[in-house]
Amino acid sequence: METFAPPMETFKCGRDFAAWLGLVPLQKSTGGKQRLGKTSKMAQCDIRRLLIIGAMAPEGSWLARMMAKKPRMLVAIALANKMARGIWAMLTKQEDYRGPAMVAA
């Protein structure tokens, strides 16, 4: 990630990084109404492609539920967007990946 992307400090938040990668929908909002358009693909296509391929690979409960409701590519791009934001957070805070905490019942 650090080879192809500029330093993470240049992005104000994870959404800015995901937008740089081309993983967020275009916003055409006016008058208090939010209208989300198509996902922009004008970005660093190597990283974007790898994140989307990686998002299509795992089979999990959340992914299976979402794919039952929505098209496969839409779900993959949403998961790639989430992964990009996590990568930004880990690189800016100098932390390692922490898996989701298991809640004791």
PDB file of C-alpha atoms in Angstrom:
ATOM      1  CA  MET A   1       0.000   0.000   0.000  1.00  0.00           C
ATOM      2  CA  GLU A   2       2.739   2.441   0.937  1.00  0.00           C
ATOM      3  CA  THR A   3       4.507   1.859  -2.394  1.00  0.00           C
ATOM      4  CA  PHE A   4       1.690   3.101  -4.639  1.00  0.00           C
ATOM      5  CA  ALA A   5      -0.166   5.515  -2.344  1.00  0.00           C
ATOM      6  CA  PRO A   6       1.013   8.897  -1.093  1.00  0.00           C
ATOM      7  CA  PRO A   7       1.751   9.222   2.640  1.00  0.00           C
ATOM      8  CA  MET A   8      -1.402   8.588   4.676  1.00  0.00           C
ATOM      9  CA  GLU A   9      -0.937  11.911   6.485  1.00  0.00           C
ATOM     10  CA  THR A  10      -1.980  13.690   3.267  1.00  0.00           C
ATOM     11  CA  PHE A  11      -5.537  12.373   3.721  1.00  0.00           C
ATOM     12  CA  LYS A  12      -7.705  14.004   6.381  1.00  0.00           C
ATOM     13  CA  CYS A  13      -9.820  10.895   7.000  1.00  0.00           C
ATOM     14  CA  GLY A  14     -10.366   7.363   5.780  1.00  0.00           C
ATOM     15  CA  ARG A  15     -13.120   8.475   3.422  1.00  0.00           C
ATOM     16  CA  ASP A  16     -10.685  10.772   1.640  1.00  0.00           C
ATOM     17  CA  PHE A  17      -8.313   7.846   1.150  1.00  0.00           C
ATOM     18  CA  ALA A  18     -11.150   5.630  -0.118  1.00  0.00           C
ATOM     19  CA  ALA A  19     -12.218   8.446  -2.463  1.00  0.00           C
ATOM     20  CA  TRP A  20      -8.652   8.709  -3.761  1.00  0.00           C
ATOM     21  CA  LEU A  21      -8.815   4.993  -4.518  1.00  0.00           C
ATOM     22  CA  GLY A  22     -12.158   5.433  -6.306  1.00  0.00           C
ATOM     23  CA  LEU A  23     -14.225   3.353  -3.876  1.00  0.00           C
ATOM     24  CA  VAL A  24     -16.881   5.854  -2.780  1.00  0.00           C
ATOM     25  CA  PRO A  25     -19.979   7.017  -4.657  1.00  0.00           C
ATOM     26  CA  LEU A  26     -20.065  10.487  -6.160  1.00  0.00           C
ATOM     27  CA  GLN A  27     -22.117  12.888  -4.059  1.00  0.00           C
ATOM     28  CA  LYS A  28     -24.560  15.173  -5.824  1.00  0.00           C
ATOM     29  CA  SER A  29     -26.264  16.720  -2.818  1.00  0.00           C
ATOM     30  CA  THR A  30     -28.279  19.910  -2.767  1.00  0.00           C
ATOM     31  CA  GLY A  31     -30.855  21.489  -0.505  1.00  0.00           C
ATOM     32  CA  GLY A  32     -30.210  19.059   2.324  1.00  0.00           C
ATOM     33  CA  LYS A  33     -30.968  16.002   0.162  1.00  0.00           C
ATOM     34  CA  GLN A  34     -28.158  13.531  -0.219  1.00  0.00           C
ATOM     35  CA  ARG A  35     -27.978  11.878  -3.627  1.00  0.00           C
ATOM     36  CA  LEU A  36     -25.308   9.292  -4.162  1.00  0.00           C
ATOM     37  CA  GLY A  37     -24.267   8.563  -7.716  1.00  0.00           C
ATOM     38  CA  LYS A  38     -22.118   5.921  -9.325  1.00  0.00           C
ATOM     39  CA  THR A  39     -18.804   4.878  -7.846  1.00  0.00           C
ATOM     40  CA  SER A  40     -16.004   6.932  -9.303  1.00  0.00           C
ATOM     41  CA  LYS A  41     -13.281   4.851 -10.879  1.00  0.00           C
ATOM     42  CA  MET A  42     -10.836   7.700 -11.450  1.00  0.00           C
ATOM     43  CA  ALA A  43      -8.058   6.690  -9.127  1.00  0.00           C
ATOM     44  CA  GLN A  44      -5.115   4.405  -8.468  1.00  0.00           C
ATOM     45  CA  CYS A  45      -6.461   1.351 -10.290  1.00  0.00           C
ATOM     46  CA  ASP A  46      -3.864  -1.177  -9.074  1.00  0.00           C
ATOM     47  CA  ILE A  47      -4.705  -0.816  -5.388  1.00  0.00           C
ATOM     48  CA  ARG A  48      -8.414  -0.474  -6.157  1.00  0.00           C
ATOM     49  CA  ARG A  49      -8.425  -3.691  -8.185  1.00  0.00           C
ATOM     50  CA  LEU A  50      -6.559  -5.623  -5.475  1.00  0.00           C
ATOM     51  CA  LEU A  51      -8.948  -4.436  -2.761  1.00  0.00           C
ATOM     52  CA  ILE A  52     -12.003  -5.444  -4.808  1.00  0.00           C
ATOM     53  CA  ILE A  53     -10.538  -8.871  -5.609  1.00  0.00           C
ATOM     54  CA  GLY A  54      -9.697  -9.339  -1.921  1.00  0.00           C
ATOM     55  CA  ALA A  55     -13.213  -8.288  -0.929  1.00  0.00           C
ATOM     56  CA  MET A  56     -14.748 -10.915  -3.216  1.00  0.00           C
ATOM     57  CA  ALA A  57     -12.682 -13.736  -1.735  1.00  0.00           C
ATOM     58  CA  PRO A  58     -13.923 -14.179   1.848  1.00  0.00           C
ATOM     59  CA  GLU A  59     -17.122 -16.010   2.591  1.00  0.00           C
ATOM     60  CA  GLY A  60     -18.693 -14.837   5.815  1.00  0.00           C
ATOM     61  CA  SER A  61     -22.090 -14.394   7.373  1.00  0.00           C
ATOM     62  CA  TRP A  62     -22.243 -10.634   6.702  1.00  0.00           C
ATOM     63  CA  LEU A  63     -21.013 -11.084   3.154  1.00  0.00           C
ATOM     64  CA  ALA A  64     -23.453 -13.911   2.422  1.00  0.00           C
ATOM     65  CA  ARG A  65     -26.408 -11.900   3.782  1.00  0.00           C
ATOM     66  CA  MET A  66     -25.469  -8.854   1.738  1.00  0.00           C
ATOM     67  CA  MET A  67     -24.926 -10.861  -1.455  1.00  0.00           C
ATOM     68  CA  ALA A  68     -28.403 -12.362  -1.072  1.00  0.00           C
ATOM     69  CA  LYS A  69     -29.862  -8.840  -1.190  1.00  0.00           C
ATOM     70  CA  LYS A  70     -27.534  -6.891  -3.492  1.00  0.00           C
ATOM     71  CA  PRO A  71     -25.434  -7.482  -6.625  1.00  0.00           C
ATOM     72  CA  ARG A  72     -22.066  -9.136  -6.019  1.00  0.00           C
ATOM     73  CA  MET A  73     -19.930  -6.264  -7.352  1.00  0.00           C
ATOM     74  CA  LEU A  74     -21.791  -3.670  -5.264  1.00  0.00           C
ATOM     75  CA  VAL A  75     -21.140  -5.667  -2.097  1.00  0.00           C
ATOM     76  CA  ALA A  76     -17.487  -6.197  -3.071  1.00  0.00           C
ATOM     77  CA  ILE A  77     -16.938  -2.462  -3.601  1.00  0.00           C
ATOM     78  CA  ALA A  78     -18.628  -1.671  -0.270  1.00  0.00           C
ATOM     79  CA  LEU A  79     -16.361  -4.155   1.505  1.00  0.00           C
ATOM     80  CA  ALA A  80     -13.291  -2.824  -0.355  1.00  0.00           C
ATOM     81  CA  ASN A  81     -14.267   0.682   0.808  1.00  0.00           C
ATOM     82  CA  LYS A  82     -14.461  -0.565   4.391  1.00  0.00           C
ATOM     83  CA  MET A  83     -11.080  -2.276   4.037  1.00  0.00           C
ATOM     84  CA  ALA A  84      -9.478   0.889   2.613  1.00  0.00           C
ATOM     85  CA  ARG A  85     -10.721   2.934   5.574  1.00  0.00           C
ATOM     86  CA  GLY A  86      -9.319   0.327   7.958  1.00  0.00           C
ATOM     87  CA  ILE A  87      -5.964   0.385   6.181  1.00  0.00           C
ATOM     88  CA  TRP A  88      -5.872   4.179   6.459  1.00  0.00           C
ATOM     89  CA  ALA A  89      -6.623   3.990  10.193  1.00  0.00           C
ATOM     90  CA  MET A  90      -3.974   1.337  10.827  1.00  0.00           C
ATOM     91  CA  LEU A  91      -1.277   3.191   8.880  1.00  0.00           C
ATOM     92  CA  THR A  92      -1.982   6.612  10.418  1.00  0.00           C
ATOM     93  CA  LYS A  93      -2.169   5.275  13.987  1.00  0.00           C
ATOM     94  CA  GLN A  94       0.796   2.905  13.496  1.00  0.00           C
ATOM     95  CA  GLU A  95      -1.240  -0.066  14.776  1.00  0.00           C
ATOM     96  CA  ASP A  96      -1.519  -3.697  13.757  1.00  0.00           C
ATOM     97  CA  TYR A  97      -4.793  -5.294  12.685  1.00  0.00           C
ATOM     98  CA  ARG A  98      -7.072  -6.253  15.529  1.00  0.00           C
ATOM     99  CA  GLY A  99      -9.821  -8.711  14.691  1.00  0.00           C
ATOM    100  CA  PRO A 100     -13.369  -8.083  15.866  1.00  0.00           C
ATOM    101  CA  ALA A 101     -13.806  -8.618  19.579  1.00  0.00           C
ATOM    102  CA  MET A 102     -15.792 -11.653  20.554  1.00  0.00           C
ATOM    103  CA  VAL A 103     -18.693 -10.855  22.856  1.00  0.00           C
ATOM    104  CA  ALA A 104     -19.303 -13.324  25.663  1.00  0.00           C
ATOM    105  CA  ALA A 105     -22.945 -14.335  25.872  1.00  0.00           C
TER     106      ALA A 105
END
